[in-house]
Amino acid sequence: MFRRHLPRPLPGASDFVNLIDIGNYFYFPEASPIRTQVAIIGGGPSGLLLSQLLHLAGIDSVVLERKSRDYVLSRIRAGVLEQGSVGLLEKAQVAKRLHAEGQIHTGTYLAAQNRGFRIDFDALIGAQVTVYGQTEVTRDLYDARAAMSGQIFHNVDGVELHDLDTGKPFLTYHLDGSAQRLDCDFIAGCDGFHGVSRKSIPAGILKEFERVFPFGWLGVLSKTPPVSDELIYANNARGFALCSMRSKTLSRYYIQVPQDDPLEKWSDQAFWDELKRRIPEDAAERLVIGPSIEKSIAPLRSFVAEPMRWGALFLVGDAAHIVPPTGAKGLNLAFSDVHYLHTALIAHYDGQSAALDAYSQTALARVWKAVRFSWWMTGKMHRFPDQTPFDQRIQEAELTYLENSVAAQRMLAENYVGLPY
Ligand code: RFL
Ligand code: PHB
């Protein structure tokens, strides 16, 4: 039958078949397996970055993505990049637009009721973060992969993982309605929280740790100038609020809402009215409102799966762990996994397998620190339905301590800008 792919041998690797050329149809027998070194499930930010870094190191990969490119790029998610993430994107040769358009933030504001104070990352620890949307990071990665003839298949259905513990793993899937097989040395499970990879680890091996928070975040993206030059995390008796941004003309705001609040309940006007009630008065007076261009509710949870390796399968990013967005750790954590995995794979193909064997342990050590920080910051900034007056006073005392203690501020700063790899 006719397929959209051109099988062609990689230079110097005649046993690999490279599937590219999305624009034209070429004859390709349905049953012929293709082969790569690293099969990557999921074309979100972690899968794309891994594929790009491996390519630059001369390691072949194929990315299988369930959705279309446009769909992946329509998801509005993270906005804050740690220094380590920026360094990785530089290494991946995809940081040009990030440096031109991203905003350097040397601090952030915390507000408790109507009182605000600033955590000065630069003065405290000589560090900063970059505000640049996950959508833009993903677009830059797609462009770079396309420029290097990267192999990314979209709209792939029914991916299944096989023979993970035999040394000859492979994937099966459907593309354009026909069955396909991909043989590989390793599989990177970069398929997010709802993907198939984690579920392929036997139940007796996999341990899951979870804390579901009893609220969600209602997020709005609007073409309005941001209310503040830096982010404002606001603790308020009515619930948490966050003022963030994507650029000088694009704002991103969030408010804490009950876990099961229907989105229809929140007209744009209702959202703006509630946001204004929760942020400090001077910010509420400055706030420019406009129609939402995206509005969604995200649940909040902490989740970690252990181990992050099973045989030939390596879990990366949201496939292995979820953090609540307070503290902006999710994407950054996915990228630190990519850091550990791509360096370990490079070492493996150079004959050194110790780092690959240690991947799960190494990645999890950093994961748990970020899980702790996001859990801590979520606990400090939100109203819990069962919060007692005692809990309330403790929360207030924590925020006052943070306002007045350089040691406490350093703890927040070093975690927020990202712990070292
Ligand atoms: P993704 O982005 O979920 O990508 C996984 C990809 O895998 C595909 N997929 C499959 N493909 C093939 N076969 C299957 N069976 C598949 N199943 C799934 C999916 O279609 C998808 O394209 O995971 P990845 O790459 O690990 O990236 C993780 C980040 O997306 C995530 O951690 C962040 O967005 C979290 N996050 C934030 N992180 C930050 O670092 N800073 C932030 O400021 C920040 N803000 C946020 C956030 C997440 C949010 N939501 C919506 C949960 C704000 C919000 C509101
Ligand atoms: C965002 O801009 O989407 C954002 C920023 C900081 C967070 C979470 C989300 O902690």
GROMACS .gro file of C-alpha atoms and ligand atoms in nm:
model
  486
    1MET     CA    1   0.000   0.000   0.000
    2PHE     CA    2   0.099   0.363  -0.029
    3ARG     CA    3   0.248   0.532   0.270
    4ARG     CA    4   0.359   0.884   0.340
    5HIS     CA    5   0.712   0.785   0.423
    6LEU     CA    6   1.030   0.742   0.230
    7PRO     CA    7   1.240   0.452   0.359
    8ARG     CA    8   1.603   0.542   0.314
    9PRO     CA    9   1.914   0.407   0.484
   10LEU     CA   10   2.095   0.636   0.728
   11PRO     CA   11   2.446   0.724   0.619
   12GLY     CA   12   2.674   0.455   0.753
   13ALA     CA   13   2.396   0.256   0.912
   14SER     CA   14   2.246   0.036   0.645
   15ASP     CA   15   2.030  -0.161   0.889
   16PHE     CA   16   1.832   0.152   0.987
   17VAL     CA   17   1.544   0.285   0.789
   18ASN     CA   18   1.478   0.655   0.806
   19LEU     CA   19   1.112   0.757   0.760
   20ILE     CA   20   1.080   1.114   0.644
   21ASP     CA   21   0.921   1.324   0.374
   22ILE     CA   22   0.579   1.384   0.515
   23GLY     CA   23   0.469   1.570   0.200
   24ASN     CA   24   0.475   1.286  -0.055
   25TYR     CA   25   0.347   0.931  -0.080
   26PHE     CA   26   0.591   0.647  -0.132
   27TYR     CA   27   0.543   0.276  -0.161
   28PHE     CA   28   0.609   0.104   0.171
   29PRO     CA   29   0.510  -0.253   0.258
   30GLU     CA   30   0.277  -0.267   0.557
   31ALA     CA   31   0.465  -0.535   0.750
   32SER     CA   32   0.826  -0.410   0.710
   33PRO     CA   33   0.958  -0.319   1.051
   34ILE     CA   34   1.174  -0.008   1.081
   35ARG     CA   35   1.462   0.026   1.320
   36THR     CA   36   1.609   0.303   1.530
   37GLN     CA   37   1.839   0.329   1.829
   38VAL     CA   38   1.598   0.513   2.060
   39ALA     CA   39   1.221   0.495   2.008
   40ILE     CA   40   1.055   0.795   2.171
   41ILE     CA   41   0.686   0.777   2.263
   42GLY     CA   42   0.539   1.128   2.286
   43GLY     CA   43   0.621   1.441   2.088
   44GLY     CA   44   0.572   1.689   2.371
   45PRO     CA   45   0.860   1.902   2.495
   46SER     CA   46   1.054   1.619   2.662
   47GLY     CA   47   1.031   1.378   2.367
   48LEU     CA   48   1.131   1.646   2.117
   49LEU     CA   49   1.420   1.776   2.326
   50LEU     CA   50   1.552   1.424   2.383
   51SER     CA   51   1.534   1.347   2.012
   52GLN     CA   52   1.715   1.671   1.923
   53LEU     CA   53   1.996   1.620   2.177
   54LEU     CA   54   2.044   1.258   2.069
   55HIS     CA   55   2.055   1.363   1.704
   56LEU     CA   56   2.327   1.620   1.777
   57ALA     CA   57   2.526   1.339   1.942
   58GLY     CA   58   2.485   1.112   1.637
   59ILE     CA   59   2.221   0.886   1.795
   60ASP     CA   60   1.919   0.798   1.583
   61SER     CA   61   1.565   0.824   1.719
   62VAL     CA   62   1.205   0.808   1.601
   63VAL     CA   63   0.928   1.005   1.778
   64LEU     CA   64   0.571   0.867   1.783
   65GLU     CA   65   0.308   1.128   1.876
   66ARG     CA   66  -0.059   1.052   1.923
   67LYS     CA   67  -0.185   1.398   1.827
   68SER     CA   68  -0.127   1.641   1.542
   69ARG     CA   69   0.146   1.907   1.558
   70ASP     CA   70  -0.120   2.182   1.574
   71TYR     CA   71  -0.293   2.010   1.863
   72VAL     CA   72   0.032   1.979   2.061
   73LEU     CA   73   0.103   2.347   1.994
   74SER     CA   74  -0.243   2.454   2.107
   75ARG     CA   75  -0.188   2.333   2.464
   76ILE     CA   76  -0.117   2.632   2.688
   77ARG     CA   77   0.099   2.520   2.976
   78ALA     CA   78   0.424   2.621   3.138
   79GLY     CA   79   0.572   2.969   3.130
   80VAL     CA   80   0.883   2.974   3.347
   81LEU     CA   81   1.218   2.816   3.257
   82GLU     CA   82   1.492   2.740   3.505
   83GLN     CA   83   1.852   2.825   3.417
   84GLY     CA   84   1.928   2.456   3.365
   85SER     CA   85   1.643   2.426   3.114
   86VAL     CA   86   1.772   2.728   2.923
   87GLY     CA   87   2.120   2.570   2.921
   88LEU     CA   88   1.978   2.246   2.778
   89LEU     CA   89   1.788   2.434   2.507
   90GLU     CA   90   2.112   2.617   2.420
   91LYS     CA   91   2.291   2.282   2.397
   92ALA     CA   92   2.010   2.160   2.171
   93GLN     CA   93   2.067   2.466   1.945
   94VAL     CA   94   1.709   2.587   1.989
   95ALA     CA   95   1.758   2.891   2.212
   96LYS     CA   96   1.789   3.171   1.956
   97ARG     CA   97   1.427   3.289   1.975
   98LEU     CA   98   1.416   3.219   2.349
   99HIS     CA   99   1.704   3.465   2.399
  100ALA     CA  100   1.547   3.721   2.164
  101GLU     CA  101   1.192   3.705   2.299
  102GLY     CA  102   1.213   3.547   2.648
  103GLN     CA  103   1.205   3.776   2.951
  104ILE     CA  104   1.467   3.746   3.222
  105HIS     CA  105   1.312   3.768   3.569
  106THR     CA  106   1.546   3.828   3.860
  107GLY     CA  107   1.275   3.791   4.123
  108THR     CA  108   0.910   3.721   4.197
  109TYR     CA  109   0.644   3.876   4.419
  110LEU     CA  110   0.459   3.694   4.693
  111ALA     CA  111   0.148   3.852   4.837
  112ALA     CA  112  -0.047   3.768   5.151
  113GLN     CA  113  -0.386   3.938   5.158
  114ASN     CA  114  -0.303   4.296   5.059
  115ARG     CA  115   0.068   4.291   5.154
  116GLY     CA  116   0.331   4.199   4.899
  117PHE     CA  117   0.704   4.137   4.914
  118ARG     CA  118   0.968   4.043   4.659
  119ILE     CA  119   1.201   3.743   4.651
  120ASP     CA  120   1.512   3.877   4.479
  121PHE     CA  121   1.675   3.570   4.316
  122ASP     CA  122   1.964   3.777   4.187
  123ALA     CA  123   2.056   3.939   4.519
  124LEU     CA  124   1.996   3.619   4.718
  125ILE     CA  125   2.174   3.364   4.503
  126GLY     CA  126   2.286   3.539   4.183
  127ALA     CA  127   2.031   3.358   3.965
  128GLN     CA  128   1.732   3.421   3.743
  129VAL     CA  129   1.455   3.251   3.547
  130THR     CA  130   1.336   3.307   3.189
  131VAL     CA  131   0.971   3.361   3.106
  132TYR     CA  132   0.909   3.190   2.771
  133GLY     CA  133   0.604   2.976   2.700
  134GLN     CA  134   0.610   2.598   2.668
  135THR     CA  135   0.421   2.643   2.339
  136GLU     CA  136   0.713   2.846   2.200
  137VAL     CA  137   0.973   2.599   2.331
  138THR     CA  138   0.782   2.318   2.159
  139ARG     CA  139   0.750   2.516   1.834
  140ASP     CA  140   1.126   2.586   1.834
  141LEU     CA  141   1.194   2.215   1.889
  142TYR     CA  142   0.959   2.112   1.607
  143ASP     CA  143   1.130   2.360   1.373
  144ALA     CA  144   1.477   2.236   1.467
  145ARG     CA  145   1.378   1.870   1.425
  146ALA     CA  146   1.225   1.945   1.085
  147ALA     CA  147   1.539   2.133   0.975
  148MET     CA  148   1.744   1.822   1.060
  149SER     CA  149   1.500   1.579   0.895
  150GLY     CA  150   1.402   1.447   1.236
  151GLN     CA  151   1.165   1.152   1.230
  152ILE     CA  152   0.840   1.249   1.401
  153PHE     CA  153   0.518   1.067   1.325
  154HIS     CA  154   0.195   1.236   1.427
  155ASN     CA  155  -0.154   1.088   1.472
  156VAL     CA  156  -0.004   0.754   1.572
  157ASP     CA  157  -0.257   0.521   1.735
  158GLY     CA  158  -0.246   0.225   1.970
  159VAL     CA  159   0.124   0.227   2.061
  160GLU     CA  160   0.219  -0.092   2.247
  161LEU     CA  161   0.552  -0.177   2.407
  162HIS     CA  162   0.694  -0.531   2.370
  163ASP     CA  163   0.978  -0.741   2.504
  164LEU     CA  164   1.108  -0.471   2.735
  165ASP     CA  165   1.315  -0.718   2.934
  166THR     CA  166   1.461  -0.926   2.651
  167GLY     CA  167   1.727  -0.696   2.506
  168LYS     CA  168   1.526  -0.682   2.179
  169PRO     CA  169   1.245  -0.438   2.254
  170PHE     CA  170   1.002  -0.314   1.992
  171LEU     CA  171   0.691  -0.104   1.952
  172THR     CA  172   0.379  -0.169   1.748
  173TYR     CA  173   0.134   0.102   1.647
  174HIS     CA  174  -0.106   0.217   1.375
  175LEU     CA  175  -0.033   0.497   1.135
  176ASP     CA  176  -0.287   0.603   0.874
  177GLY     CA  177  -0.482   0.288   0.963
  178SER     CA  178  -0.205   0.035   0.897
  179ALA     CA  179  -0.008  -0.173   1.145
  180GLN     CA  180   0.358  -0.078   1.199
  181ARG     CA  181   0.650  -0.213   1.396
  182LEU     CA  182   0.952  -0.021   1.525
  183ASP     CA  183   1.256  -0.213   1.653
  184CYS     CA  184   1.499  -0.032   1.878
  185ASP     CA  185   1.769  -0.056   2.144
  186PHE     CA  186   1.580   0.158   2.398
  187ILE     CA  187   1.239   0.316   2.449
  188ALA     CA  188   1.195   0.661   2.605
  189GLY     CA  189   0.846   0.698   2.754
  190CYS     CA  190   0.788   1.074   2.707
  191ASP     CA  191   0.412   1.034   2.673
  192GLY     CA  192   0.288   1.236   2.967
  193PHE     CA  193   0.072   1.135   3.262
  194HIS     CA  194  -0.196   0.958   3.054
  195GLY     CA  195   0.046   0.774   2.824
  196VAL     CA  196   0.103   0.401   2.777
  197SER     CA  197   0.465   0.375   2.886
  198ARG     CA  198   0.425   0.379   3.262
  199LYS     CA  199   0.141   0.126   3.236
  200SER     CA  200   0.380  -0.117   3.063
  201ILE     CA  201   0.583  -0.160   3.382
  202PRO     CA  202   0.457  -0.473   3.566
  203ALA     CA  203   0.229  -0.396   3.860
  204GLY     CA  204   0.454  -0.584   4.100
  205ILE     CA  205   0.748  -0.359   4.011
  206LEU     CA  206   0.582  -0.018   3.980
  207LYS     CA  207   0.524   0.189   4.294
  208GLU     CA  208   0.312   0.502   4.274
  209PHE     CA  209   0.307   0.786   4.525
  210GLU     CA  210   0.029   1.042   4.505
  211ARG     CA  211  -0.125   1.345   4.673
  212VAL     CA  212  -0.434   1.490   4.507
  213PHE     CA  213  -0.508   1.848   4.613
  214PRO     CA  214  -0.873   1.936   4.677
  215PHE     CA  215  -0.879   2.222   4.423
  216GLY     CA  216  -0.779   2.316   4.068
  217TRP     CA  217  -0.644   2.617   3.881
  218LEU     CA  218  -0.863   2.808   3.641
  219GLY     CA  219  -0.628   2.967   3.387
  220VAL     CA  220  -0.695   3.249   3.141
  221LEU     CA  221  -0.473   3.369   2.858
  222SER     CA  222  -0.553   3.718   2.731
  223LYS     CA  223  -0.407   3.967   2.487
  224THR     CA  224  -0.356   4.231   2.753
  225PRO     CA  225  -0.038   4.382   2.902
  226PRO     CA  226   0.069   4.194   3.218
  227VAL     CA  227  -0.031   4.362   3.543
  228SER     CA  228   0.323   4.339   3.682
  229ASP     CA  229   0.680   4.323   3.548
  230GLU     CA  230   0.730   4.001   3.751
  231LEU     CA  231   0.500   3.718   3.859
  232ILE     CA  232   0.272   3.769   4.161
  233TYR     CA  233   0.182   3.462   4.369
  234ALA     CA  234  -0.108   3.573   4.593
  235ASN     CA  235  -0.236   3.403   4.905
  236ASN     CA  236  -0.583   3.530   4.982
  237ALA     CA  237  -0.872   3.431   5.210
  238ARG     CA  238  -1.080   3.373   4.893
  239GLY     CA  239  -0.816   3.143   4.749
  240PHE     CA  240  -0.485   3.156   4.562
  241ALA     CA  241  -0.423   3.371   4.253
  242LEU     CA  242  -0.126   3.398   4.016
  243CYS     CA  243  -0.042   3.678   3.773
  244SER     CA  244   0.193   3.556   3.502
  245MET     CA  245   0.268   3.642   3.142
  246ARG     CA  246   0.398   3.523   2.809
  247SER     CA  247   0.513   3.858   2.665
  248LYS     CA  248   0.463   4.233   2.706
  249THR     CA  249   0.124   4.200   2.536
  250LEU     CA  250   0.010   3.855   2.649
  251SER     CA  251  -0.095   3.779   3.007
  252ARG     CA  252  -0.158   3.451   3.185
  253TYR     CA  253  -0.362   3.451   3.506
  254TYR     CA  254  -0.480   3.174   3.735
  255ILE     CA  255  -0.719   3.147   4.029
  256GLN     CA  256  -0.773   2.855   4.266
  257VAL     CA  257  -1.120   2.702   4.215
  258PRO     CA  258  -1.301   2.408   4.374
  259GLN     CA  259  -1.191   2.073   4.228
  260ASP     CA  260  -1.514   2.003   4.042
  261ASP     CA  261  -1.609   2.356   3.932
  262PRO     CA  262  -1.749   2.346   3.578
  263LEU     CA  263  -1.568   2.573   3.331
  264GLU     CA  264  -1.904   2.711   3.209
  265LYS     CA  265  -1.952   2.869   3.550
  266TRP     CA  266  -1.666   3.108   3.476
  267SER     CA  267  -1.751   3.383   3.229
  268ASP     CA  268  -1.458   3.614   3.150
  269GLN     CA  269  -1.616   3.884   3.368
  270ALA     CA  270  -1.658   3.645   3.662
  271PHE     CA  271  -1.291   3.546   3.629
  272TRP     CA  272  -1.161   3.906   3.621
  273ASP     CA  273  -1.384   4.008   3.914
  274GLU     CA  274  -1.256   3.719   4.125
  275LEU     CA  275  -0.891   3.776   4.028
  276LYS     CA  276  -0.917   4.143   4.130
  277ARG     CA  277  -1.051   4.043   4.472
  278ARG     CA  278  -0.752   3.815   4.537
  279ILE     CA  279  -0.451   4.023   4.431
  280PRO     CA  280  -0.312   4.329   4.614
  281GLU     CA  281  -0.522   4.644   4.563
  282ASP     CA  282  -0.260   4.837   4.367
  283ALA     CA  283  -0.231   4.549   4.120
  284ALA     CA  284  -0.611   4.515   4.098
  285GLU     CA  285  -0.636   4.886   4.010
  286ARG     CA  286  -0.374   4.851   3.732
  287LEU     CA  287  -0.516   4.527   3.589
  288VAL     CA  288  -0.610   4.556   3.222
  289ILE     CA  289  -0.881   4.308   3.129
  290GLY     CA  290  -0.988   4.174   2.790
  291PRO     CA  291  -1.147   3.870   2.628
  292SER     CA  292  -0.989   3.535   2.713
  293ILE     CA  293  -0.820   3.358   2.424
  294GLU     CA  294  -0.784   3.037   2.625
  295LYS     CA  295  -0.956   2.927   2.942
  296SER     CA  296  -0.918   2.591   3.117
  297ILE     CA  297  -0.921   2.423   3.456
  298ALA     CA  298  -0.630   2.200   3.563
  299PRO     CA  299  -0.645   1.969   3.865
  300LEU     CA  300  -0.356   1.983   4.111
  301ARG     CA  301  -0.169   1.671   4.215
  302SER     CA  302   0.172   1.544   4.318
  303PHE     CA  303   0.257   1.205   4.171
  304VAL     CA  304   0.575   0.999   4.140
  305ALA     CA  305   0.622   0.656   3.979
  306GLU     CA  306   0.919   0.444   4.079
  307PRO     CA  307   1.134   0.308   3.923
  308MET     CA  308   1.178   0.530   3.619
  309ARG     CA  309   1.343   0.243   3.431
  310TRP     CA  310   1.216  -0.105   3.349
  311GLY     CA  311   1.440  -0.307   3.118
  312ALA     CA  312   1.473  -0.112   2.795
  313LEU     CA  313   1.207   0.145   2.896
  314PHE     CA  314   1.302   0.481   3.048
  315LEU     CA  315   1.027   0.709   3.177
  316VAL     CA  316   1.077   1.082   3.124
  317GLY     CA  317   0.882   1.389   3.242
  318ASP     CA  318   0.509   1.378   3.317
  319ALA     CA  319   0.502   1.005   3.228
  320ALA     CA  320   0.683   0.948   3.558
  321HIS     CA  321   0.585   1.244   3.775
  322ILE     CA  322   0.340   1.529   3.812
  323VAL     CA  323   0.374   1.833   4.032
  324PRO     CA  324   0.118   2.102   4.109
  325PRO     CA  325   0.206   2.411   3.901
  326THR     CA  326   0.281   2.630   4.204
  327GLY     CA  327   0.656   2.686   4.167
  328ALA     CA  328   0.664   2.616   3.791
  329LYS     CA  329   0.851   2.287   3.814
  330GLY     CA  330   0.676   2.042   3.574
  331LEU     CA  331   0.841   2.125   3.243
  332ASN     CA  332   1.171   2.195   3.412
  333LEU     CA  333   1.164   1.856   3.579
  334ALA     CA  334   1.086   1.690   3.247
  335PHE     CA  335   1.393   1.865   3.104
  336SER     CA  336   1.621   1.755   3.388
  337ASP     CA  337   1.515   1.394   3.317
  338VAL     CA  338   1.610   1.456   2.954
  339HIS     CA  339   1.946   1.585   3.071
  340TYR     CA  340   2.018   1.268   3.270
  341LEU     CA  341   1.886   1.034   3.002
  342HIS     CA  342   2.056   1.184   2.698
  343THR     CA  343   2.396   1.204   2.871
  344ALA     CA  344   2.354   0.844   2.992
  345LEU     CA  345   2.261   0.721   2.643
  346ILE     CA  346   2.558   0.900   2.488
  347ALA     CA  347   2.787   0.740   2.749
  348HIS     CA  348   2.627   0.400   2.679
  349TYR     CA  349   2.694   0.422   2.306
  350ASP     CA  350   3.051   0.525   2.396
  351GLY     CA  351   3.084   0.201   2.596
  352GLN     CA  352   3.003   0.331   2.949
  353SER     CA  353   2.671   0.201   3.085
  354ALA     CA  354   2.695   0.303   3.451
  355ALA     CA  355   2.496   0.626   3.409
  356LEU     CA  356   2.218   0.445   3.220
  357ASP     CA  357   2.199   0.183   3.495
  358ALA     CA  358   2.177   0.464   3.752
  359TYR     CA  359   1.920   0.672   3.554
  360SER     CA  360   1.618   0.596   3.771
  361GLN     CA  361   1.801   0.665   4.096
  362THR     CA  362   1.971   0.981   3.967
  363ALA     CA  363   1.655   1.128   3.816
  364LEU     CA  364   1.436   1.039   4.116
  365ALA     CA  365   1.672   1.213   4.360
  366ARG     CA  366   1.607   1.545   4.184
  367VAL     CA  367   1.240   1.466   4.117
  368TRP     CA  368   1.161   1.423   4.485
  369LYS     CA  369   1.325   1.757   4.573
  370ALA     CA  370   1.107   1.934   4.315
  371VAL     CA  371   0.801   1.740   4.434
  372ARG     CA  372   0.876   1.857   4.787
  373PHE     CA  373   0.914   2.220   4.681
  374SER     CA  374   0.594   2.227   4.471
  375TRP     CA  375   0.400   2.056   4.751
  376TRP     CA  376   0.543   2.305   5.004
  377MET     CA  377   0.464   2.611   4.793
  378THR     CA  378   0.114   2.481   4.715
  379GLY     CA  379   0.054   2.432   5.088
  380LYS     CA  380   0.174   2.783   5.172
  381MET     CA  381  -0.025   2.966   4.906
  382HIS     CA  382  -0.368   2.796   4.884
  383ARG     CA  383  -0.682   2.778   5.095
  384PHE     CA  384  -0.772   2.419   5.183
  385PRO     CA  385  -1.139   2.326   5.239
  386ASP     CA  386  -1.054   2.168   5.576
  387GLN     CA  387  -0.815   2.443   5.690
  388THR     CA  388  -0.859   2.503   6.066
  389PRO     CA  389  -0.789   2.837   6.238
  390PHE     CA  390  -0.466   2.676   6.364
  391ASP     CA  391  -0.360   2.583   6.009
  392GLN     CA  392  -0.446   2.936   5.905
  393ARG     CA  393  -0.220   3.094   6.166
  394ILE     CA  394   0.065   2.855   6.074
  395GLN     CA  395   0.032   2.958   5.708
  396GLU     CA  396   0.039   3.326   5.804
  397ALA     CA  397   0.345   3.267   6.025
  398GLU     CA  398   0.526   3.088   5.742
  399LEU     CA  399   0.466   3.377   5.504
  400THR     CA  400   0.576   3.636   5.762
  401TYR     CA  401   0.888   3.428   5.828
  402LEU     CA  402   0.955   3.418   5.454
  403GLU     CA  403   0.909   3.794   5.430
  404ASN     CA  404   1.161   3.860   5.706
  405SER     CA  405   1.419   3.582   5.685
  406VAL     CA  406   1.698   3.586   5.430
  407ALA     CA  407   1.758   3.215   5.501
  408ALA     CA  408   1.395   3.131   5.420
  409GLN     CA  409   1.406   3.344   5.106
  410ARG     CA  410   1.723   3.170   4.989
  411MET     CA  411   1.550   2.834   5.027
  412LEU     CA  412   1.268   2.954   4.806
  413ALA     CA  413   1.501   3.122   4.556
  414GLU     CA  414   1.733   2.826   4.505
  415ASN     CA  415   1.443   2.587   4.451
  416TYR     CA  416   1.250   2.826   4.227
  417VAL     CA  417   1.540   2.896   3.990
  418GLY     CA  418   1.613   2.523   3.989
  419LEU     CA  419   1.842   2.294   4.184
  420PRO     CA  420   2.161   2.193   4.001
  421TYR     CA  421   2.163   1.879   3.785
  422RFL     P1  422   0.350   1.628   2.778
  422RFL     O1  423   0.367   1.774   2.752
  422RFL     O2  424   0.223   1.583   2.839
  422RFL     O3  425   0.372   1.552   2.640
  422RFL     C1  426   0.343   1.414   2.625
  422RFL     C2  427   0.310   1.389   2.480
  422RFL     O4  428   0.286   1.250   2.463
  422RFL     C3  429   0.172   1.233   2.379
  422RFL     N1  430   0.113   1.102   2.408
  422RFL     C4  431   0.129   0.994   2.328
  422RFL     N2  432   0.193   0.978   2.212
  422RFL     C5  433   0.189   0.854   2.154
  422RFL     N3  434   0.124   0.749   2.209
  422RFL     C6  435   0.058   0.762   2.327
  422RFL     N4  436  -0.006   0.659   2.382
  422RFL     C7  437   0.059   0.888   2.391
  422RFL     N5  438   0.006   0.935   2.506
  422RFL     C8  439   0.040   1.065   2.515
  422RFL     C9  440   0.082   1.350   2.415
  422RFL     O5  441  -0.010   1.379   2.310
  422RFL    C10  442   0.184   1.462   2.437
  422RFL     O6  443   0.209   1.535   2.319
  422RFL     O7  444   0.467   1.570   2.869
  422RFL     P2  445   0.621   1.613   2.881
  422RFL     O8  446   0.684   1.623   2.746
  422RFL     O9  447   0.680   1.525   2.984
  422RFL    O10  448   0.619   1.765   2.934
  422RFL    C11  449   0.571   1.794   3.064
  422RFL    C12  450   0.510   1.934   3.068
  422RFL    O11  451   0.416   1.948   2.962
  422RFL    C13  452   0.443   1.965   3.203
  422RFL    O12  453   0.521   1.917   3.308
  422RFL    C14  454   0.423   2.117   3.224
  422RFL    O13  455   0.335   2.171   3.129
  422RFL    C15  456   0.371   2.146   3.366
  422RFL     N6  457   0.343   2.288   3.387
  422RFL    C16  458   0.445   2.377   3.414
  422RFL     N7  459   0.574   2.335   3.415
  422RFL    C17  460   0.675   2.424   3.435
  422RFL    O14  461   0.792   2.384   3.437
  422RFL     N8  462   0.652   2.559   3.454
  422RFL    C18  463   0.526   2.610   3.453
  422RFL    O15  464   0.511   2.732   3.463
  422RFL    C19  465   0.416   2.519   3.436
  422RFL     N9  466   0.291   2.562   3.435
  422RFL    C20  467   0.212   2.334   3.386
  422RFL    C21  468   0.189   2.473   3.410
  422RFL    C22  469   0.105   2.249   3.361
  422RFL    C23  470  -0.023   2.299   3.361
  422RFL    N10  471  -0.128   2.208   3.334
  422RFL    C24  472  -0.219   2.227   3.229
  422RFL    C25  473  -0.126   2.079   3.398
  422RFL    C26  474   0.063   2.525   3.412
  422RFL    C27  475  -0.044   2.438   3.389
  422RFL    C28  476  -0.182   2.498   3.394
  423PHB     C1  477   0.248   3.019   3.381
  423PHB     O1  478   0.289   3.128   3.336
  423PHB     O2  479   0.172   2.947   3.316
  423PHB     C2  480   0.290   2.976   3.516
  423PHB     C3  481   0.387   3.050   3.583
  423PHB     C4  482   0.426   3.011   3.710
  423PHB     C5  483   0.370   2.899   3.767
  423PHB     C6  484   0.276   2.825   3.699
  423PHB     C7  485   0.234   2.863   3.573
  423PHB     O3  486   0.407   2.863   3.892
   0.00000   0.00000   0.00000
